[in-house]
Amino acid sequence: MTNNLDVLLNPFELYQIPLDDWISTAIDFLVDNFRPLFQAISFPVSVVLDGIESLFLAIPPLILLLIIGLIAWQLAGRVIAIYSVVALTLIGFLGIWEEAMVSLALVMTAVVFCTVIGIPLGIAAARSDRVEGLVKPALDVMQTIPAFVYLVPVVMLFGIGKIPGVMATFIVAVPPLIRLTNLGIRQVSVEVVEAAKSFGSTPFQLLWEVQIPLALPTILAGLNQTVLLALAMSVVTSMIAVPGLGLIVLQGVGRLDVGLAAVGGLGIVLIAVMLDRIAQAVGQSNSQPSWKERGPIGFVRSLSGSQQLTIVSVTLAFFLTLYVGLFSWQPTTQATTQSTAAETVMPGKGVVVRSGSSTTASSWFLTQVVNLGLENLGYNIKEQQQLSSVPALHMAVSQGDLDFYGSYWEALHKVLFKKNGGEEKLERVGNIIPNTLQGYQIDKKTADEYNITNLEQLKDPQIAQLFDSDGNGKANLIGCIPGWSCEPVINHHLKAYGLEDTVEHIQGDYSALMGDILTRHQQGKSVLYYAWTPHWLASILEPGEDAVWLEVPFASLPEDQGESREQDTSVAGKNLGFAVDQVRILANKEFVRANPAAKRWFELVQIPIEEVNAQQQLVHEGENKPADIRRHAQEWINNHQQLFDSWVGEARKVGANLVEG
C-alpha cells in the first residue's frame, strides 16, 4: 500500500522521457551522414571571415586606427570617433591588438550573416501571420536555451575553431534582429499603408519605400542588440578554441590570473561600447544632418576649393601609404626554434599540423614542446587550438579537425578514447610524462590536528563538518569540472565509500574553485579538494608542506574504467584511489599513418614531471601569457639541446628512410 501511495504521489518515477537520448541519437545521425554537407555550408562563412580578418591584420595598426576613426566620425559624430580611437589605442598598448582584431572580425562576420538572413526572415514574418507563428517558437527556444548548449552540436557538426564559433554566435545573436524587424514593420501606421496603396503602390514599393524606411529605427535597434550579443558570445565560443579576446578571458580564469582575465574583459568592454554607440547613432540618423553635411565628408565640403584640393592630396597620400603598408608590414609572429644540427632532410615539408591542448598551462607547455620538435622536422604548425572541454578535444582529433592532442591521460581518458572511435580512429603514442597522480588532499594543519589520513574518516559527521564551507553540515569537496573524466570517479568514490550523507561534490570551473580553496587556506580554514599533478596548485599548497594526500579505504573505480586493482592506484604504499597515470599524445590515426617521422617524434619526446612542475611555478608567478609559455618550451629545449637534437635526428631518419624507400 505504501509503495502504491509513493507512486501516486510521485508518478514521474514510473517513466521519464529519454529526450537526451533522442537528441544525442539525432545529432549522431547528422554527424555520421551529413557532416560533409555542414562543412560545405560553412564555406561562405569561412570566405567572409578570412577576408575580414586578413584585412584587419594586414593593415598597420596606426592606419587602421585612422580608418576606423574616420568611419566613426562619419557615422556617429566627432565624440564617438575620438572615443573609438582612444579605446583602440588603449587596446593596442595593452598588448591585445591582434586578439581584438580577430574578435572584431568574428563579430562582423556573424553580424553580416545575421543581417542577410535575419532581416528577410523578419520581413517575411511581418507580411505573413503563418510565418510569424512558425518563427516565434523557434526564436523563443533560441533565446532562452543557455548559449553553452549550442557549443556541443556545433562542434560535432562543424568541428572546432572560428567557423563553428561564428555559427554558434549567429544562433544566439540573430533572434533580436528578426523580432524587431517583424515588430517595426507591423507597427507602421495602417493609415500610411492604406494611403500608399490608394496612390497605386505595388507590394514591392509599399515595402521598400514606405514600411522599411518607417521601421528602420526599430530594425537598427535590433541590429544593435545583435552586435552586442555577438560580442558577448566571444567569451562563450572561446571554449571551442575560438581565438580572440574571449580566449584571453578564458585563459585568465583557467589560470586564476585576475589581471589577464581583466585585460581581456576590458578589451571586450571597450569594443562593445564603441560598436554600441556607433549603432545607436546610425539608428538615430533621421534626427541628424544629411550624411553629406556631417563627418569628414561634410568637413571637406565646407572648405574652399583650394582647401578641398589639399584635403584630396592628403587623402591620396594616405591611401598610397596604406597601399605600401599592406605589402610591407606583417603582424608580429613568434620565431620558430631550429635545431643546432645542420640537417637537410625535412620529412614534414609542406604538411600542415593542427595541434590542440586544454586550457591548463601544463597542457599548453607540453604541446608547445611537441610543436617545436615538429617545426624542426619541417612541419608547418598551424595556430595551436585551446579547448576547455577534454571530450571536445577527443572528438576533434577523432574527426580530423585536429591532428593531435598533446596531453592525453591514458587511464583517466580511457572512456573518451573508446567513445570517439578507439583504435579505429585514434592512436595513443609515446609517454610524454610518466607517473602522474590524482587524488584527494586536505590542508596539513587540519590533517595533523585531527589525525586525518583516510578519506573514509569523513563518514564521521564531526570530521566532515570541519570542511563545511556553506553551513549545510556536509564537507565541501572541491572537485571536478563537469564533463571531465574525473567527475564520474569522484561520484563513484562517494557512493562506494559511503560518504554521500556527509560529503558533497562541488563542481564548476576548477581554477575558479581553487580561488576559494586558496582564500580559505590563507584564512586558516580547513580545505578538502581533488588534486592532480602536474598543476600550478602544487607550487602553493605543496604536498608534505602545506597539504597531504588522503588514502582511500580500498581500490574502486567505475566499471567502464576497467578492473580496480590496488597496485594500479597506489604510490609508495599509499592508495590514492585514482590510477597512477601516463600523459601521452593522442593522435589521429590517419595522420600518424601518413607521417611516420611525426609518429617517431611523438614516441621519443618525454619531460620529467619535476620539470613540468618547475614550469608551472613560473606560470603561477605571472609568466602565464602564450608568449611566456612558448618561451618556457624553448628554454626547456635549450637546457636539453643535445637530447632534443637526438630525438629530432632519429625522427628525421625515419622520414629519410621513407623517402628512400
PDB file of C-alpha atoms in Angstrom, residues 158-341:
ATOM      1  CA  PHE A 158      31.262  21.892 -37.898  1.00  0.00           C
ATOM      2  CA  GLY A 159      34.382  20.987 -35.909  1.00  0.00           C
ATOM      3  CA  ILE A 160      36.287  23.427 -33.678  1.00  0.00           C
ATOM      4  CA  GLY A 161      37.681  26.898 -34.216  1.00  0.00           C
ATOM      5  CA  LYS A 162      36.434  30.116 -35.745  1.00  0.00           C
ATOM      6  CA  ILE A 163      33.787  28.792 -38.154  1.00  0.00           C
ATOM      7  CA  PRO A 164      31.723  26.897 -35.554  1.00  0.00           C
ATOM      8  CA  GLY A 165      32.228  29.929 -33.304  1.00  0.00           C
ATOM      9  CA  VAL A 166      30.535  32.115 -35.911  1.00  0.00           C
ATOM     10  CA  MET A 167      27.751  29.531 -36.280  1.00  0.00           C
ATOM     11  CA  ALA A 168      27.061  29.468 -32.529  1.00  0.00           C
ATOM     12  CA  THR A 169      27.216  33.276 -32.412  1.00  0.00           C
ATOM     13  CA  PHE A 170      24.727  33.504 -35.279  1.00  0.00           C
ATOM     14  CA  ILE A 171      22.207  31.299 -33.443  1.00  0.00           C
ATOM     15  CA  VAL A 172      22.410  33.448 -30.312  1.00  0.00           C
ATOM     16  CA  ALA A 173      22.578  36.863 -31.985  1.00  0.00           C
ATOM     17  CA  VAL A 174      20.036  36.670 -34.839  1.00  0.00           C
ATOM     18  CA  PRO A 175      16.728  36.456 -32.861  1.00  0.00           C
ATOM     19  CA  PRO A 176      16.573  40.162 -31.784  1.00  0.00           C
ATOM     20  CA  LEU A 177      17.065  41.288 -35.375  1.00  0.00           C
ATOM     21  CA  ILE A 178      14.273  39.027 -36.640  1.00  0.00           C
ATOM     22  CA  ARG A 179      11.902  40.052 -33.842  1.00  0.00           C
ATOM     23  CA  LEU A 180      12.480  43.797 -34.161  1.00  0.00           C
ATOM     24  CA  THR A 181      12.324  43.734 -37.963  1.00  0.00           C
ATOM     25  CA  ASN A 182       8.950  41.989 -37.677  1.00  0.00           C
ATOM     26  CA  LEU A 183       7.797  44.374 -34.953  1.00  0.00           C
ATOM     27  CA  GLY A 184       8.967  47.511 -36.758  1.00  0.00           C
ATOM     28  CA  ILE A 185       7.142  46.702 -39.993  1.00  0.00           C
ATOM     29  CA  ARG A 186       3.963  45.632 -38.188  1.00  0.00           C
ATOM     30  CA  GLN A 187       3.933  48.908 -36.233  1.00  0.00           C
ATOM     31  CA  VAL A 188       3.869  51.062 -39.351  1.00  0.00           C
ATOM     32  CA  SER A 189       0.617  53.023 -39.268  1.00  0.00           C
ATOM     33  CA  VAL A 190      -2.269  51.324 -41.057  1.00  0.00           C
ATOM     34  CA  GLU A 191      -3.377  54.730 -42.388  1.00  0.00           C
ATOM     35  CA  VAL A 192       0.033  55.261 -44.010  1.00  0.00           C
ATOM     36  CA  VAL A 193      -0.086  51.822 -45.607  1.00  0.00           C
ATOM     37  CA  GLU A 194      -3.621  52.404 -46.919  1.00  0.00           C
ATOM     38  CA  ALA A 195      -2.646  55.801 -48.295  1.00  0.00           C
ATOM     39  CA  ALA A 196       0.290  54.280 -50.165  1.00  0.00           C
ATOM     40  CA  LYS A 197      -1.971  51.609 -51.622  1.00  0.00           C
ATOM     41  CA  SER A 198      -4.523  54.214 -52.693  1.00  0.00           C
ATOM     42  CA  PHE A 199      -1.798  56.003 -54.674  1.00  0.00           C
ATOM     43  CA  GLY A 200      -1.175  52.773 -56.588  1.00  0.00           C
ATOM     44  CA  SER A 201       1.933  51.467 -54.817  1.00  0.00           C
ATOM     45  CA  THR A 202       2.831  47.886 -55.637  1.00  0.00           C
ATOM     46  CA  PRO A 203       3.581  45.495 -52.724  1.00  0.00           C
ATOM     47  CA  PHE A 204       7.281  45.874 -53.509  1.00  0.00           C
ATOM     48  CA  GLN A 205       7.081  49.691 -53.482  1.00  0.00           C
ATOM     49  CA  LEU A 206       4.991  49.605 -50.321  1.00  0.00           C
ATOM     50  CA  LEU A 207       7.663  47.538 -48.563  1.00  0.00           C
ATOM     51  CA  TRP A 208      10.819  49.351 -49.699  1.00  0.00           C
ATOM     52  CA  GLU A 209       9.530  52.921 -49.954  1.00  0.00           C
ATOM     53  CA  VAL A 210       7.099  53.063 -47.023  1.00  0.00           C
ATOM     54  CA  GLN A 211       7.326  50.256 -44.463  1.00  0.00           C
ATOM     55  CA  ILE A 212      11.082  49.688 -44.254  1.00  0.00           C
ATOM     56  CA  PRO A 213      12.001  53.427 -44.065  1.00  0.00           C
ATOM     57  CA  LEU A 214       9.447  53.972 -41.273  1.00  0.00           C
ATOM     58  CA  ALA A 215      10.536  50.770 -39.477  1.00  0.00           C
ATOM     59  CA  LEU A 216      14.249  51.478 -39.908  1.00  0.00           C
ATOM     60  CA  PRO A 217      14.873  52.835 -36.359  1.00  0.00           C
ATOM     61  CA  THR A 218      13.370  49.677 -34.869  1.00  0.00           C
ATOM     62  CA  ILE A 219      15.317  47.438 -37.265  1.00  0.00           C
ATOM     63  CA  LEU A 220      18.550  49.233 -36.415  1.00  0.00           C
ATOM     64  CA  ALA A 221      17.800  48.786 -32.711  1.00  0.00           C
ATOM     65  CA  GLY A 222      17.589  45.056 -33.411  1.00  0.00           C
ATOM     66  CA  LEU A 223      20.892  45.242 -35.279  1.00  0.00           C
ATOM     67  CA  ASN A 224      22.431  46.985 -32.279  1.00  0.00           C
ATOM     68  CA  GLN A 225      21.318  44.151 -29.995  1.00  0.00           C
ATOM     69  CA  THR A 226      22.677  41.613 -32.468  1.00  0.00           C
ATOM     70  CA  VAL A 227      26.096  43.288 -32.459  1.00  0.00           C
ATOM     71  CA  LEU A 228      26.314  43.305 -28.661  1.00  0.00           C
ATOM     72  CA  LEU A 229      25.146  39.694 -28.336  1.00  0.00           C
ATOM     73  CA  ALA A 230      27.718  38.636 -30.935  1.00  0.00           C
ATOM     74  CA  LEU A 231      30.484  40.312 -28.962  1.00  0.00           C
ATOM     75  CA  ALA A 232      29.257  38.807 -25.685  1.00  0.00           C
ATOM     76  CA  MET A 233      29.408  35.345 -27.274  1.00  0.00           C
ATOM     77  CA  SER A 234      33.155  35.735 -27.863  1.00  0.00           C
ATOM     78  CA  VAL A 235      33.839  34.523 -24.319  1.00  0.00           C
ATOM     79  CA  VAL A 236      31.487  31.551 -24.620  1.00  0.00           C
ATOM     80  CA  THR A 237      32.816  30.434 -28.006  1.00  0.00           C
ATOM     81  CA  SER A 238      36.405  30.582 -26.717  1.00  0.00           C
ATOM     82  CA  MET A 239      35.576  27.238 -25.071  1.00  0.00           C
ATOM     83  CA  ILE A 240      35.641  25.632 -28.539  1.00  0.00           C
ATOM     84  CA  ALA A 241      39.037  27.070 -29.489  1.00  0.00           C
ATOM     85  CA  VAL A 242      37.822  30.363 -30.971  1.00  0.00           C
ATOM     86  CA  PRO A 243      40.707  32.826 -30.624  1.00  0.00           C
ATOM     87  CA  GLY A 244      40.466  36.478 -29.687  1.00  0.00           C
ATOM     88  CA  LEU A 245      39.673  38.423 -26.541  1.00  0.00           C
ATOM     89  CA  GLY A 246      37.372  35.715 -25.213  1.00  0.00           C
ATOM     90  CA  LEU A 247      40.245  33.240 -25.160  1.00  0.00           C
ATOM     91  CA  ILE A 248      42.308  35.682 -23.085  1.00  0.00           C
ATOM     92  CA  VAL A 249      39.471  35.812 -20.538  1.00  0.00           C
ATOM     93  CA  LEU A 250      39.216  32.016 -20.532  1.00  0.00           C
ATOM     94  CA  GLN A 251      42.975  31.669 -20.050  1.00  0.00           C
ATOM     95  CA  GLY A 252      42.880  34.134 -17.166  1.00  0.00           C
ATOM     96  CA  VAL A 253      40.062  32.251 -15.463  1.00  0.00           C
ATOM     97  CA  GLY A 254      41.728  28.896 -16.100  1.00  0.00           C
ATOM     98  CA  ARG A 255      44.987  30.065 -14.519  1.00  0.00           C
ATOM     99  CA  LEU A 256      43.328  32.076 -11.739  1.00  0.00           C
ATOM    100  CA  ASP A 257      45.000  35.187 -13.150  1.00  0.00           C
ATOM    101  CA  VAL A 258      42.696  38.121 -12.408  1.00  0.00           C
ATOM    102  CA  GLY A 259      44.918  40.533 -14.324  1.00  0.00           C
ATOM    103  CA  LEU A 260      44.912  38.516 -17.548  1.00  0.00           C
ATOM    104  CA  ALA A 261      41.144  37.962 -17.378  1.00  0.00           C
ATOM    105  CA  ALA A 262      40.607  41.671 -16.660  1.00  0.00           C
ATOM    106  CA  VAL A 263      42.688  42.717 -19.680  1.00  0.00           C
ATOM    107  CA  GLY A 264      40.623  40.502 -21.984  1.00  0.00           C
ATOM    108  CA  GLY A 265      37.388  41.680 -20.368  1.00  0.00           C
ATOM    109  CA  LEU A 266      38.385  45.343 -20.674  1.00  0.00           C
ATOM    110  CA  GLY A 267      39.125  44.862 -24.370  1.00  0.00           C
ATOM    111  CA  ILE A 268      35.652  43.405 -24.882  1.00  0.00           C
ATOM    112  CA  VAL A 269      34.049  46.290 -22.972  1.00  0.00           C
ATOM    113  CA  LEU A 270      35.917  48.953 -24.960  1.00  0.00           C
ATOM    114  CA  ILE A 271      34.908  47.430 -28.297  1.00  0.00           C
ATOM    115  CA  ALA A 272      31.335  46.829 -27.096  1.00  0.00           C
ATOM    116  CA  VAL A 273      30.872  50.481 -26.120  1.00  0.00           C
ATOM    117  CA  MET A 274      32.349  51.630 -29.441  1.00  0.00           C
ATOM    118  CA  LEU A 275      30.078  49.402 -31.525  1.00  0.00           C
ATOM    119  CA  ASP A 276      27.035  50.222 -29.383  1.00  0.00           C
ATOM    120  CA  ARG A 277      27.475  53.984 -29.730  1.00  0.00           C
ATOM    121  CA  ILE A 278      28.054  53.753 -33.486  1.00  0.00           C
ATOM    122  CA  ALA A 279      24.993  51.522 -33.923  1.00  0.00           C
ATOM    123  CA  GLN A 280      22.846  53.864 -31.816  1.00  0.00           C
ATOM    124  CA  ALA A 281      23.969  56.854 -33.839  1.00  0.00           C
ATOM    125  CA  VAL A 282      23.142  55.082 -37.108  1.00  0.00           C
ATOM    126  CA  GLY A 283      19.712  54.232 -35.690  1.00  0.00           C
ATOM    127  CA  GLN A 284      19.100  57.924 -34.960  1.00  0.00           C
ATOM    128  CA  SER A 285      20.315  59.096 -38.370  1.00  0.00           C
ATOM    129  CA  ASN A 286      16.890  60.586 -39.165  1.00  0.00           C
ATOM    130  CA  SER A 287      17.434  63.251 -36.488  1.00  0.00           C
ATOM    131  CA  GLN A 288      20.919  64.120 -37.776  1.00  0.00           C
ATOM    132  CA  PRO A 289      22.017  66.319 -40.677  1.00  0.00           C
ATOM    133  CA  SER A 290      22.365  64.682 -44.091  1.00  0.00           C
ATOM    134  CA  TRP A 291      25.401  62.406 -44.436  1.00  0.00           C
ATOM    135  CA  LYS A 292      26.800  64.920 -46.950  1.00  0.00           C
ATOM    136  CA  GLU A 293      26.823  67.620 -44.272  1.00  0.00           C
ATOM    137  CA  ARG A 294      28.402  65.711 -41.384  1.00  0.00           C
ATOM    138  CA  GLY A 295      31.594  63.879 -40.590  1.00  0.00           C
ATOM    139  CA  PRO A 296      34.735  64.106 -42.722  1.00  0.00           C
ATOM    140  CA  ILE A 297      32.649  64.403 -45.912  1.00  0.00           C
ATOM    141  CA  GLY A 298      30.754  67.396 -44.548  1.00  0.00           C
ATOM    142  CA  PHE A 299      34.009  68.920 -43.285  1.00  0.00           C
ATOM    143  CA  VAL A 300      35.628  68.693 -46.729  1.00  0.00           C
ATOM    144  CA  ARG A 301      32.507  70.082 -48.440  1.00  0.00           C
ATOM    145  CA  SER A 302      32.558  73.099 -46.124  1.00  0.00           C
ATOM    146  CA  LEU A 303      36.056  74.125 -47.240  1.00  0.00           C
ATOM    147  CA  SER A 304      37.018  76.342 -50.176  1.00  0.00           C
ATOM    148  CA  GLY A 305      38.232  74.887 -53.458  1.00  0.00           C
ATOM    149  CA  SER A 306      41.947  75.165 -52.646  1.00  0.00           C
ATOM    150  CA  GLN A 307      41.418  73.649 -49.212  1.00  0.00           C
ATOM    151  CA  GLN A 308      39.448  70.766 -50.733  1.00  0.00           C
ATOM    152  CA  LEU A 309      42.319  70.166 -53.155  1.00  0.00           C
ATOM    153  CA  THR A 310      44.727  69.985 -50.230  1.00  0.00           C
ATOM    154  CA  ILE A 311      42.489  67.506 -48.414  1.00  0.00           C
ATOM    155  CA  VAL A 312      42.197  65.353 -51.548  1.00  0.00           C
ATOM    156  CA  SER A 313      46.004  65.374 -51.923  1.00  0.00           C
ATOM    157  CA  VAL A 314      46.492  64.346 -48.312  1.00  0.00           C
ATOM    158  CA  THR A 315      43.877  61.611 -48.716  1.00  0.00           C
ATOM    159  CA  LEU A 316      45.618  60.259 -51.813  1.00  0.00           C
ATOM    160  CA  ALA A 317      48.920  60.269 -49.941  1.00  0.00           C
ATOM    161  CA  PHE A 318      47.244  58.449 -47.080  1.00  0.00           C
ATOM    162  CA  PHE A 319      45.881  55.715 -49.299  1.00  0.00           C
ATOM    163  CA  LEU A 320      49.242  55.428 -51.068  1.00  0.00           C
ATOM    164  CA  THR A 321      50.817  54.873 -47.663  1.00  0.00           C
ATOM    165  CA  LEU A 322      48.095  52.333 -46.900  1.00  0.00           C
ATOM    166  CA  TYR A 323      48.826  50.505 -50.155  1.00  0.00           C
ATOM    167  CA  VAL A 324      52.530  50.355 -49.397  1.00  0.00           C
ATOM    168  CA  GLY A 325      51.823  49.308 -45.813  1.00  0.00           C
ATOM    169  CA  LEU A 326      49.647  46.391 -46.889  1.00  0.00           C
ATOM    170  CA  PHE A 327      52.568  44.881 -48.762  1.00  0.00           C
ATOM    171  CA  SER A 328      55.386  45.790 -46.408  1.00  0.00           C
ATOM    172  CA  TRP A 329      54.005  45.298 -42.892  1.00  0.00           C
ATOM    173  CA  GLN A 330      53.357  41.934 -41.320  1.00  0.00           C
ATOM    174  CA  PRO A 331      51.942  41.264 -37.864  1.00  0.00           C
ATOM    175  CA  THR A 332      54.442  40.188 -35.284  1.00  0.00           C
ATOM    176  CA  THR A 333      54.997  36.468 -35.322  1.00  0.00           C
ATOM    177  CA  GLN A 334      56.860  34.301 -32.922  1.00  0.00           C
ATOM    178  CA  ALA A 335      60.161  32.924 -34.059  1.00  0.00           C
ATOM    179  CA  THR A 336      60.402  29.221 -34.514  1.00  0.00           C
ATOM    180  CA  THR A 337      63.094  27.131 -32.988  1.00  0.00           C
ATOM    181  CA  GLN A 338      65.774  25.498 -35.093  1.00  0.00           C
ATOM    182  CA  SER A 339      67.884  22.522 -34.168  1.00  0.00           C
ATOM    183  CA  THR A 340      71.593  23.229 -33.829  1.00  0.00           C
ATOM    184  CA  ALA A 341      72.430  20.353 -36.136  1.00  0.00           C
TER     185      ALA A 341
END
